[in-house]
Coordinates of C-alpha atoms (C1' of nucleotides) in Angstrom, one line a residue:
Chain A
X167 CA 26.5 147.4 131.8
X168 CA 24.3 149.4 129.2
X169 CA 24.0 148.8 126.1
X170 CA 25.6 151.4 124.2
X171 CA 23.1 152.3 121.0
X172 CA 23.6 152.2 117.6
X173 CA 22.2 154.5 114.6
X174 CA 19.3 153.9 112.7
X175 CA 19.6 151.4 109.8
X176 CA 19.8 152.9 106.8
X177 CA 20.9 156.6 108.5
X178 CA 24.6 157.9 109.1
X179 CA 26.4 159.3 111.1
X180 CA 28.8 162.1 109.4
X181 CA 32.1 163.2 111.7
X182 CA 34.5 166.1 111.6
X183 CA 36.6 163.5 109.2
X184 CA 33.7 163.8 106.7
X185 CA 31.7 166.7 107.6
X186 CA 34.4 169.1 105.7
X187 CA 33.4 168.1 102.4
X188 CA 29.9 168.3 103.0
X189 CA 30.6 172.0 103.4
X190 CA 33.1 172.0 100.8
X191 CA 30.1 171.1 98.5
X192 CA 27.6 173.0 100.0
X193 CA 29.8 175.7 99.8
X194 CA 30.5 175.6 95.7
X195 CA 27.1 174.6 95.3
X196 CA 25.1 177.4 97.5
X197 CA 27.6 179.7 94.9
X198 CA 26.7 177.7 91.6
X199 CA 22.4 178.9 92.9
X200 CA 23.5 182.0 93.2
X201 CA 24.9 182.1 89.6
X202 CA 21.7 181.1 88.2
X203 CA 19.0 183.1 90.4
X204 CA 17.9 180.8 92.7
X205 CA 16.9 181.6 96.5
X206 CA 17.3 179.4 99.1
X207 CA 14.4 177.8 100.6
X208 CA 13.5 175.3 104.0
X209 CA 10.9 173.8 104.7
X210 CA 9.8 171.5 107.2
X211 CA 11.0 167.9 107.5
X212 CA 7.5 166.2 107.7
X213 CA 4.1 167.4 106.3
X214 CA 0.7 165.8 106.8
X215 CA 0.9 162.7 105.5
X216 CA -2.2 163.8 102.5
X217 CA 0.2 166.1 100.8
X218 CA 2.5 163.4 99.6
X219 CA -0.1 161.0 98.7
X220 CA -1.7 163.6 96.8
X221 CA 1.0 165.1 95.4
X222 CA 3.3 161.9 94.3
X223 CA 0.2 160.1 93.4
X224 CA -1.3 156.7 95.9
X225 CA -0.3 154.4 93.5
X226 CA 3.4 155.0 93.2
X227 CA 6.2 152.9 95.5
X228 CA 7.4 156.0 97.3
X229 CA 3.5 156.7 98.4
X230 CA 2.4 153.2 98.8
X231 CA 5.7 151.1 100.7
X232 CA 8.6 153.5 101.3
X233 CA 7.2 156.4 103.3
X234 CA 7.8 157.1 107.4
X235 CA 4.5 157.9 108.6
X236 CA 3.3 158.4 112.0
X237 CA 0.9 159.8 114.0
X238 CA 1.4 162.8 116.1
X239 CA -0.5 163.1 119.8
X240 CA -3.3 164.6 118.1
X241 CA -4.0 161.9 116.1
X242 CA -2.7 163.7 112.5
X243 CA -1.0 161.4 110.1
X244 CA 2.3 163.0 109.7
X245 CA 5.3 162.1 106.9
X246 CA 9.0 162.5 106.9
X247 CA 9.7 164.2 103.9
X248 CA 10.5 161.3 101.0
X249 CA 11.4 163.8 98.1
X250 CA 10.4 168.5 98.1
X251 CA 9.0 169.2 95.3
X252 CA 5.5 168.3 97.1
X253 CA 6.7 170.8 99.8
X254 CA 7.9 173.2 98.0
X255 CA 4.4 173.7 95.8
X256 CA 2.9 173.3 98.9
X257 CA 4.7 176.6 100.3
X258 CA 4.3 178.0 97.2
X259 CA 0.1 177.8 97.2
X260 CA 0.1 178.2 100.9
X261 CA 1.9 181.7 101.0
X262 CA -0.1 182.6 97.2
X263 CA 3.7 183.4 95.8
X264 CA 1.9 183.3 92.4
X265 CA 0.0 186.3 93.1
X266 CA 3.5 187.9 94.5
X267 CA 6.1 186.6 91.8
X268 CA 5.6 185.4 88.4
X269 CA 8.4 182.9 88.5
X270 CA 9.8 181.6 91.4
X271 CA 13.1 179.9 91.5
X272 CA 14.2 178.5 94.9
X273 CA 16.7 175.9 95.7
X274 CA 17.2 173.5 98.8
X275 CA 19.7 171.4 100.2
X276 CA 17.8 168.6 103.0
X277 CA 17.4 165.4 103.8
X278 CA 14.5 163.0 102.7
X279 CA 13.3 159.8 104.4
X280 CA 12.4 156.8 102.6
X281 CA 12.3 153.1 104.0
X282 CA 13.8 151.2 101.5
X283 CA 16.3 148.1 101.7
X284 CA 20.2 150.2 102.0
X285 CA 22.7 149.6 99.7
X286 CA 25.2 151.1 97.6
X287 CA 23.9 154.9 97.0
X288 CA 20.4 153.9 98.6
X289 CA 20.1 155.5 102.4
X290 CA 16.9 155.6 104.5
X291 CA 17.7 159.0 105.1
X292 CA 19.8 160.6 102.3
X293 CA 20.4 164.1 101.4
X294 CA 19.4 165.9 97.9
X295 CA 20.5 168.9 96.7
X296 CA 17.6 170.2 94.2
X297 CA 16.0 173.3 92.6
X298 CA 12.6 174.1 91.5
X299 CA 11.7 177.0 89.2
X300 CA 7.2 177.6 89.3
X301 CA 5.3 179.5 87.4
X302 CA 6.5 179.4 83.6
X303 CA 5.8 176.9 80.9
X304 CA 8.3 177.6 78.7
X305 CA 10.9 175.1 77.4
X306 CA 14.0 177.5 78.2
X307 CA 13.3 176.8 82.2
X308 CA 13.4 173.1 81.5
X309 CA 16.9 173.6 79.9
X310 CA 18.0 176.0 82.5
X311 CA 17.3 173.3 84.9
X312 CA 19.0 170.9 83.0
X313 CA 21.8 173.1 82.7
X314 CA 21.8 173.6 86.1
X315 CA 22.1 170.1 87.4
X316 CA 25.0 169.2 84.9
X317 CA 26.8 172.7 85.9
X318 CA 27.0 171.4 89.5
X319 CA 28.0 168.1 88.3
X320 CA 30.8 169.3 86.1
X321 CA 32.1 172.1 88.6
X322 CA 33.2 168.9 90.9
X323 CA 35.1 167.5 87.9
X324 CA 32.4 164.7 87.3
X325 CA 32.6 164.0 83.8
X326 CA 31.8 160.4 83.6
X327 CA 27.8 160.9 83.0
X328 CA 24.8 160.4 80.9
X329 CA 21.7 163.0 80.4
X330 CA 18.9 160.9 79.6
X331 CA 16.0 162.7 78.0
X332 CA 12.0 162.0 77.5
X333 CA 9.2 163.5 77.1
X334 CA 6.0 161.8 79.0
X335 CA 3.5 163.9 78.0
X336 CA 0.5 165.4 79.0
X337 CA -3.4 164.8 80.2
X338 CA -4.1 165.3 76.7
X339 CA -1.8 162.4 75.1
X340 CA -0.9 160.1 78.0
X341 CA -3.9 158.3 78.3
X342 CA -4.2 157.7 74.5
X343 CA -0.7 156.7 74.4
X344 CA -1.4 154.9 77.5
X345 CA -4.1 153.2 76.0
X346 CA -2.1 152.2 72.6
X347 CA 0.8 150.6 74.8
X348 CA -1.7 148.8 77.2
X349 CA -3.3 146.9 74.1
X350 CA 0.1 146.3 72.9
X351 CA 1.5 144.6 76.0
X352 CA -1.8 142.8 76.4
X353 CA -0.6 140.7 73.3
X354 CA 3.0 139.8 75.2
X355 CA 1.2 139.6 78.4
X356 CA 2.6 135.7 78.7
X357 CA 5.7 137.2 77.7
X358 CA 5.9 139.4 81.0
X359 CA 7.8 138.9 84.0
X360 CA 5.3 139.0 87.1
X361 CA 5.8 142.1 88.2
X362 CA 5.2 143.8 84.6
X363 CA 2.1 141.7 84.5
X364 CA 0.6 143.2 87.6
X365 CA 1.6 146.4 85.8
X366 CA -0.2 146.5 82.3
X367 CA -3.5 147.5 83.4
X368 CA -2.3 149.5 87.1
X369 CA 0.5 151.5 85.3
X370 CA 2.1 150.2 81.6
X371 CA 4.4 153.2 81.6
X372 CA 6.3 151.4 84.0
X373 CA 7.0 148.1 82.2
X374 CA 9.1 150.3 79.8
X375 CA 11.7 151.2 82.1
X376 CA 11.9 147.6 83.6
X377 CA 15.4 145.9 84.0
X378 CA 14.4 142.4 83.2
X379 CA 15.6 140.4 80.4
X380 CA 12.0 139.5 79.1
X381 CA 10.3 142.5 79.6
X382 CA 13.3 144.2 77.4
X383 CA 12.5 141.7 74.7
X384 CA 9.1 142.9 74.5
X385 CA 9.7 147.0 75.2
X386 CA 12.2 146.8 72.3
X387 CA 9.0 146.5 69.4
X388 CA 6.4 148.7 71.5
X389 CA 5.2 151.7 70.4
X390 CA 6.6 154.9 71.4
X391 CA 5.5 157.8 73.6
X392 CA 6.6 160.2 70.7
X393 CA 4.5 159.3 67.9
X394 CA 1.5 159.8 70.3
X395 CA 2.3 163.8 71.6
X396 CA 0.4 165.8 71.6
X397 CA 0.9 169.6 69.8
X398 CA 1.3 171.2 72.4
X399 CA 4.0 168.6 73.9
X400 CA 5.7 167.7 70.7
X401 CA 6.1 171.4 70.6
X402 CA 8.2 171.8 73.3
X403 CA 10.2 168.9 73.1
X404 CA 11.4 170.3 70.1
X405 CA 11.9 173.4 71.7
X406 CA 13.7 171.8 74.5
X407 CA 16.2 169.8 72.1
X408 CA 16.8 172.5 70.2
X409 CA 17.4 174.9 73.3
X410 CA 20.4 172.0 74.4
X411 CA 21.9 171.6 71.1
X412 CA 22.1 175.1 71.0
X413 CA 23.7 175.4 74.4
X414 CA 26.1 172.7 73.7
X415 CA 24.3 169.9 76.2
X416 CA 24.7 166.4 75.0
X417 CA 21.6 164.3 75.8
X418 CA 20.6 161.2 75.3
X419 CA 16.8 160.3 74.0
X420 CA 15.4 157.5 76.1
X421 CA 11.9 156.3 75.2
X422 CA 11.8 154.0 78.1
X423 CA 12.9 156.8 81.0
X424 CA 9.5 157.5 83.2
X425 CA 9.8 158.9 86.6
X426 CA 8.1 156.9 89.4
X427 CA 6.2 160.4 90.5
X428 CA 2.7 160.7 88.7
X429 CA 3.2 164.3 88.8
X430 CA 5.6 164.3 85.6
X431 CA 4.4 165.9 82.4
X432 CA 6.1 167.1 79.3
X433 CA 10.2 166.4 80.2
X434 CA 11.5 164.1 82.2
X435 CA 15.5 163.8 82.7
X436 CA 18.0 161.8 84.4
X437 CA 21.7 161.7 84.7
X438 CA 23.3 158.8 85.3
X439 CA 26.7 157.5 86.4
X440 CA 28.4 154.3 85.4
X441 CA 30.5 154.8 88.6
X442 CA 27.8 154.3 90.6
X443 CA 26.3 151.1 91.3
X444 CA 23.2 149.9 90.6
X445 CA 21.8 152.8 92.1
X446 CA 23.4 155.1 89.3
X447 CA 21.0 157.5 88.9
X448 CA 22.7 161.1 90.0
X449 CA 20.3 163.4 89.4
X450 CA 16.7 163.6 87.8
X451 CA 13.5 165.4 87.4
X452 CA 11.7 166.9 84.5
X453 CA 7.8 169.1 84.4
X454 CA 5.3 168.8 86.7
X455 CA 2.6 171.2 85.7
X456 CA -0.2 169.1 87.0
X457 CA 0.9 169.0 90.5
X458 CA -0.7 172.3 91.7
X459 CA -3.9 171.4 90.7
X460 CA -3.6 168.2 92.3
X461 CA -3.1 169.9 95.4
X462 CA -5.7 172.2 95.0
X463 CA -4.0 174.8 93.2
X464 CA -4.6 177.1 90.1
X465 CA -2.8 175.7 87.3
X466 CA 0.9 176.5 87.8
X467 CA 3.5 174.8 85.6
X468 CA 6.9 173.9 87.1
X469 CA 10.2 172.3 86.5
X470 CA 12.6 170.9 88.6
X471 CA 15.7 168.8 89.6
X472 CA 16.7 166.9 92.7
X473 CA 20.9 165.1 92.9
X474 CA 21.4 162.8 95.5
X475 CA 24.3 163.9 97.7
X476 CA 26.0 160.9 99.1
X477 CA 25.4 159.4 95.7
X478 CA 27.8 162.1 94.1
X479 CA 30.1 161.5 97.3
X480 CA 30.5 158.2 96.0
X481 CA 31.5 159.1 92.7
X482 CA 33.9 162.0 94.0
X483 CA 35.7 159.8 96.4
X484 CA 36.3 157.3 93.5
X485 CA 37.5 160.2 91.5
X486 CA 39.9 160.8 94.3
X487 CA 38.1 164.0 94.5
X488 CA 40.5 167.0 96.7
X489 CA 37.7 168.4 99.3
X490 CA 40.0 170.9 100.3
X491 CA 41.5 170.0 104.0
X492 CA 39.7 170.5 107.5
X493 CA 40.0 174.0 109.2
X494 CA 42.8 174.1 111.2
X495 CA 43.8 176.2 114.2
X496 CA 46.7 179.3 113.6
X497 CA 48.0 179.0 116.8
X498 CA 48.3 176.6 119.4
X499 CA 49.4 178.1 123.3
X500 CA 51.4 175.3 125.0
X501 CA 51.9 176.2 128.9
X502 CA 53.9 174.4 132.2
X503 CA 52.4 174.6 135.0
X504 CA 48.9 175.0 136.4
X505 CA 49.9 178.3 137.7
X506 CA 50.4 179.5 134.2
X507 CA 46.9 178.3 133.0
X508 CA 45.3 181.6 133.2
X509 CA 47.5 183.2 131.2
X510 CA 47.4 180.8 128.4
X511 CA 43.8 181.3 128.8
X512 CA 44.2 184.9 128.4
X513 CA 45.9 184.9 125.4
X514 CA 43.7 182.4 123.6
X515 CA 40.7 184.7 124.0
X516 CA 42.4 187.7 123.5
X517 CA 43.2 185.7 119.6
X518 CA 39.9 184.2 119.5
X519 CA 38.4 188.0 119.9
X520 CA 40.7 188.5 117.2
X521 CA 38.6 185.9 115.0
X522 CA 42.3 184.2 114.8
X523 CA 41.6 180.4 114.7
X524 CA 43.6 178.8 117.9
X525 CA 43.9 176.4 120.6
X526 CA 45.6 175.3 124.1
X527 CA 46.2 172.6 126.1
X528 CA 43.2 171.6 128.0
X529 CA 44.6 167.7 129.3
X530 CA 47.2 169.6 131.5
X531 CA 49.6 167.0 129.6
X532 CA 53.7 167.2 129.8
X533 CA 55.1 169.6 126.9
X534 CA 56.0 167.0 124.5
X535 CA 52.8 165.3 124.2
X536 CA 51.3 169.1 123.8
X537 CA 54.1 169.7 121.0
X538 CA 52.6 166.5 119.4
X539 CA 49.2 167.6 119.7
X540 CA 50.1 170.9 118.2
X541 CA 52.2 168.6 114.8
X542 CA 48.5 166.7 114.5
X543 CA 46.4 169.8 114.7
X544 CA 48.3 171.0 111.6
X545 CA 48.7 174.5 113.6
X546 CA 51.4 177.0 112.0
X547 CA 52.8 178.6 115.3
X548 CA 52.9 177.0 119.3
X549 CA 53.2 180.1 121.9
X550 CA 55.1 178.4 125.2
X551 CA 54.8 179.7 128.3
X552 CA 57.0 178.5 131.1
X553 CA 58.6 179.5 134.0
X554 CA 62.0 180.9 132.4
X555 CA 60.4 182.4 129.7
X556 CA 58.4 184.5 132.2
X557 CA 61.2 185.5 134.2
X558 CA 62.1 187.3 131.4
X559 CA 58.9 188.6 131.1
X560 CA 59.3 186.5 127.8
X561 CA 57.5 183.3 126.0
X562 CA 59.1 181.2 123.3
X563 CA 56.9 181.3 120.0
X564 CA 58.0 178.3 117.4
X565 CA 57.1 178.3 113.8
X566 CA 56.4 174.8 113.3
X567 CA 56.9 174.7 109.7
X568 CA 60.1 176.3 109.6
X569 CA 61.3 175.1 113.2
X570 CA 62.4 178.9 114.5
X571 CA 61.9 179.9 117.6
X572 CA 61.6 183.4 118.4
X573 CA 61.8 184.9 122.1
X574 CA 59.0 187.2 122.2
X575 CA 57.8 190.2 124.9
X576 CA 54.8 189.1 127.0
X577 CA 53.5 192.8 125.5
X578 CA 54.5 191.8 121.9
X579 CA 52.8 188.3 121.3
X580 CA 49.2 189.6 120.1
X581 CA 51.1 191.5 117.6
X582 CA 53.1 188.9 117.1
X583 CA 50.2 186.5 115.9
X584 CA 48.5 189.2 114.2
X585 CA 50.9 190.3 111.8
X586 CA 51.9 186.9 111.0
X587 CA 48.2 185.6 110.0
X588 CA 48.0 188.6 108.0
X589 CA 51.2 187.5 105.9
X590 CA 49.5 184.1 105.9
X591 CA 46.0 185.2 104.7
X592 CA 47.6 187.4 101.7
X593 CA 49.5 184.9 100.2
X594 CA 46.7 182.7 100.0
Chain B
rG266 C1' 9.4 142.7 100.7
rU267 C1' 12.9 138.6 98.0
rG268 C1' 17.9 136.5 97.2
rA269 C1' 23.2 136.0 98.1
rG270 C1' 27.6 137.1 100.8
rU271 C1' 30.2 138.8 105.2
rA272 C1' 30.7 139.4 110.8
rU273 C1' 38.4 138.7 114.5
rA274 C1' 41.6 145.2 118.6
rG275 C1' 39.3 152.3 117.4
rC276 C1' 40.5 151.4 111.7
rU277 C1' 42.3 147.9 107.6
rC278 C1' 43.2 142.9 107.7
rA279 C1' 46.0 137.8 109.1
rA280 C1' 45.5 132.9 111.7
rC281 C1' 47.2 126.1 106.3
rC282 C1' 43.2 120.1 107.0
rG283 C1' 39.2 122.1 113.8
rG284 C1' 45.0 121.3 118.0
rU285 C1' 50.1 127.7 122.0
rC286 C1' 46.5 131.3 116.6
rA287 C1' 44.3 135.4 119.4
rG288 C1' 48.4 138.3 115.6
rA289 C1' 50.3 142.5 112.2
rG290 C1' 50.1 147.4 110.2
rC291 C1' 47.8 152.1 111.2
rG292 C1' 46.0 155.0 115.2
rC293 C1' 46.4 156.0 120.6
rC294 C1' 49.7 156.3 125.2
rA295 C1' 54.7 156.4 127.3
rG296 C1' 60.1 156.3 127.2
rG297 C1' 64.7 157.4 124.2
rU298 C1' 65.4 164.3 124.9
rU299 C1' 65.2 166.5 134.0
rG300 C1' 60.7 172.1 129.0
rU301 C1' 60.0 171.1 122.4
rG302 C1' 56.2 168.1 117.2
rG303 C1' 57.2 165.6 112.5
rC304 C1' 61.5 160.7 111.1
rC305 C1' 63.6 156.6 113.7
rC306 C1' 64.1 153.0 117.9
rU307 C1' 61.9 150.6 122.4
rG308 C1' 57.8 149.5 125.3
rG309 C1' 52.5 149.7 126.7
rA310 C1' 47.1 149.9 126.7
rG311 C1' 43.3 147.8 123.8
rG312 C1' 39.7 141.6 121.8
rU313 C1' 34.4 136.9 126.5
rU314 C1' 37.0 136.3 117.7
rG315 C1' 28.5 139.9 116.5
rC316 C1' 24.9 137.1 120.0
rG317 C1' 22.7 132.2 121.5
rG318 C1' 22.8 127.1 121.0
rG319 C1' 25.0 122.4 119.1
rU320 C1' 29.0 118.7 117.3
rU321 C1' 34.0 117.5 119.5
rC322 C1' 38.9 115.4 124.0
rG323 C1' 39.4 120.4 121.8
rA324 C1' 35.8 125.6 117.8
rG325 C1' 37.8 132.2 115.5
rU326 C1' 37.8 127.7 112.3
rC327 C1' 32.2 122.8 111.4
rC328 C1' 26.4 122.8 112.0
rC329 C1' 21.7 125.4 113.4
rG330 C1' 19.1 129.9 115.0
rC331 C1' 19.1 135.2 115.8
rU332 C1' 21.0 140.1 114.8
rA333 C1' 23.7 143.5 112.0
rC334 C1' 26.3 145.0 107.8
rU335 C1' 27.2 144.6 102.4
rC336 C1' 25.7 143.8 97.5
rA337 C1' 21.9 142.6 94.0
rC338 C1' 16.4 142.4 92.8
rC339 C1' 12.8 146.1 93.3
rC340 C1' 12.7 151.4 93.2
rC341 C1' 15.0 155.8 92.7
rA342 C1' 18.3 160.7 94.2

RNA sequence: GUGAGUAUAGCUCAACCGGUCAGAGCGCCAGGUUGUGGCCCUGGAGGUUGCGGGUUCGAGUCCCGCUACUCACCCCA
C-alpha cells in the first residue's frame, strides 16, 4: 500500500465548499480597486533571494529566520515571495514606470511564503490582499490608503477594529531619536527581558512594541518618537491626521507601533481585530520612501497596505458572515437507459452552448438516486427522458421547487429551458 | 526556535475506577414507491482507536518515544 500524502505544514488546501467565498471576496474586493483607481498587478512568486534582503533590510525576522530560499539548477539563490511591496518596486524600477507615470497605483491579490510556527491566523503560505500607490509624497495618498484598507474592511460588515497610527520617521530624525531611546533603555537595561536586551543596541525601536510585562514597565516612561520629528515628518503627520479627521476616520495614535520592515518612513498603520487571536493584526503598512533607493533606485516615495486574507476569513466566519451560496446548475437531464445517453448528451451541450448552467447523470445510476442528486445540486428544473416519454416524442420536465411537471415536445425543450432562465435571471 | 494541550468512522464527538466499549449524530449507499428529490421509517457500507514500544491476565483508556495538529511565546498579514 502507498502512502497516501499529505499537504505541506502550515499550507491549505481550499475545496469547492470554501473556494466560493474566496471569489465572493475577490469579487467585491477587485470592485472596491476599481473604485479607487488602482490596476491590477502580478508578479512572480519568487525573486532572487538579494531583492528581499535588500529591500526588507538583513536584520529583520522575515529576512533573517522566516524566508523559503533555495537554489535553482543554476546555482541562483531564489525566494518565495514573504510580503510584495519588494516586488512590486522592483517591477516598478525594472520597467522605469517613473519615467512613464507619475503615480502609479496597482493593487494585488497573491500568496506569500513565510516559515514560521502555524497557528491561529499564522499560515506558511497565506494570502494578502494589498495595494501600493509610488511616486508621490504627499500625505493625501497615505490617507487614501488608509481609507482604502478600512473601506474593504467595512464593505464585509467588519466593524469590530482598531486603526493604529504612528509616524517612524525619517533618515533625518530616526537615528537621533534612535540614539535618545538607546541611552534611555541603557539605564533599564537590567530591567529588560532577554530578548529586548539583545535589542537595545541591534534595533531599540523594537523593544517599544514588545508584549512583555517588563519591557511595558519600562516603554511606559521612554521618550517618544514624536518629540524627536523632524520638520519635514512632523509636517505630514499633521497633515495626515488632519486629512482623517476630516474624512471622518477614527485612529488611534500608538507610539509603540513599528513595522518589522526597515523600509518604513514617515506613517506606519495597523488595524487590528480583537476577534482575532493573538495574531490580530488585519491589515497594516505605512511609507516606504527609502526603499527605491535601497534597491538601486532614484528616490521614489510610496505608500502602501497589505490585509491578510484568511485572517479576515476568520473574523467573517465568526461574524457569521453570508458569502453568498455556490453556483449551482439550472438544469439537470435525468435519462433511463443507456440507449438514451446520447440524447441526454445532446441536449446538455446544446444548454451549455447556451451558457445555461446544467448537468446529467454521468454514474448511469437508477432514477431516484438521479432525482436525489438533482435535490443536492440545488438545480431548479430535471428534464427526464425515458422510454414512454419518447414514444410520444415527449420528455417530462419537473420544476423542483414547485413540484410540476410539464410534458414537453422533444422540439420544444430548448425553448423550454431558455425562456424559463430568462424569467429566473430578471427577477433576480 | 521555545512551551503547553490534543490525536477514536469522510465530518462533529461518546466510551464511568484499565474488564462485550468500538458507539451516536451528520454525510454516503440501498429499500419502503416494478420510472420521480426534499420529510419520515428500515437496513447497509465505513475504524489494525496517529505510529512504535512498554506495564498488565486484559490497554482506546496507564507509561515512554516518534509524528501530526492546535494554541501561546516570538513575529506579523
Amino acid at each position: 500500500m502507498k502512502k497516501i500524502l499529505k499537504n505541506v505544514r502550515g499550507t491549505k488546501d481550499i475545496l469547492p465548499d470554501e473556494s466560493y467565498k474566496w471569489q465572493h471576496i475577490e469579487q467585491r474586493v477587485r470592485k472596491i480597486f476599481e473604485v479607487y483607481n488602482y490596476k491590477e498587478m502580478r508578479t512572480p512568486i519568487f525573486e532572487e533571494t538579494e531583492l528581499f534582503a535588500r529591500g526588507i533590510g538583513e536584520l529583520t525576522d522575515i529576512v533573517s529566520k522566516e524566508m523559503y530560499t533555495f537554489f535553482d539548477k543554476g546555482g541562483t539563490s531564489l525566494t518565495l515571495k514573504p510580503e510584495m511591496t519588494a516586488s512590486v518596486m522592483r517591477a516598478y524600477l525594472q520597467h522605469e514606470v517613473n519615467k512613464q507615470i507619475p503615480l502609479f497605483k496597482v493593487y494585488y491579490i497573491s500568496p506569500m511564503f513565510r516559515q514560521e510556527r502555524p497557528q491561529a491566523g499564522r499560515l506558511r503560505q497565506f494570502h494578502q490582499i494589498g495595494a501600493e500607490a509610488i511616486g508621490s509624497p504627499n500625505s493625501e495618498v497615505d490617507a487614501e490608503i488608509i481609507a482604502l484598507a478600512l473601506h474593504i474592511i467595512e464593505n464585509f460588515d467588519i466593524k469590530n477594529y482598531t486603526l493604529k497610527l504612528n509616524s517612524v520617521g525619517c533618515q533625518n530624525c530616526r537615528p537621533a531619536y534612535k540614539e535618545v531611546l538607546r541611552e534611555y533603555l541603557r539605564k533599564f537595561y537590567d530591567l529588560l527581558s532577554e530578548d529586548s536586551k539583545n535589542r537595545v543596541e541591534r534595533n531599540p525601536l523594537r523593544v517599544l512594541d514588545s508584549k512583555d510585562e517588563k519591557d511595558k514597565a519600562v516603554v511606559e516612561n521612554a521618550p517618544l518618537i514624536y518629540e524627536y520629528l523632524c520638520g519635514n515628518c512632523a509636517e505630514h503627520f499633521e497633515e495626515l491626521k488632519g486629512i482623517l479627521d476630516a474624512i471622518g476616520i477614527k485612529y488611534e495614535l500608538d507610539p509603540f507601533l513599528v513595522r518589522g520592515l526597515d523600509y518604513y518612513t514617515k506613517t506606519a498603520f495597523e488595524i487590528i481585530s480583537p476577534d482575532l487571536g493573538s495574531q490580530d493584526a488585519i491589515a497594516g503598512g505605512g511609507r516606504y520612501d527609502l526603499l527605491s533607493k535601497e534597491l538601486g533606485g532614484p528616490e521614489v516615495p510610496g505608500v502602501g497596505f497589505a490585509l491578510g486574507i484568511e485572517r479576515m476569513m476568520l473574523i467573517l466566519e465568526k461574524n457569521a458572515y453570508n458569502f453568498g451560496e455556490v453556483s449551482k446548475p439550472f438544469v439537470y437531464v435525468a435519462y433511463l437507459g443507456s440507449n438514451l445517453r446520447n440524447f441526454a448528451l445532446n441536449i446538455v451541450f446544446s444548454l451549455r452552448k447556451k451558457m445555461i448552467p446544467c448537468e446529467m447523470e454521468l454514474l448511469n445510476r437508477s432514477l431516484k438516486s438521479q432525482m436525489r442528486e438533482a435535490d443536492r445540486q440545488g438545480v431548479r428544473f430535471v428534464v427526464i427522458i425515458g422510454e414512454d416519454e419518447l414514444r410520444n416524442n415527449k420528455c417530462t420536465i419537473r420544476d423542483m421547487k414547485s413540484g410540476e411537471q410539464f410534458g414537453v415536445e422533444l422540439s420544444q425543450i430548448l425553448e423550454f429551458i431558455t425562456s424559463r432562465y430568462a424569467q429566473e435571471a430578471s427577477t433576480n
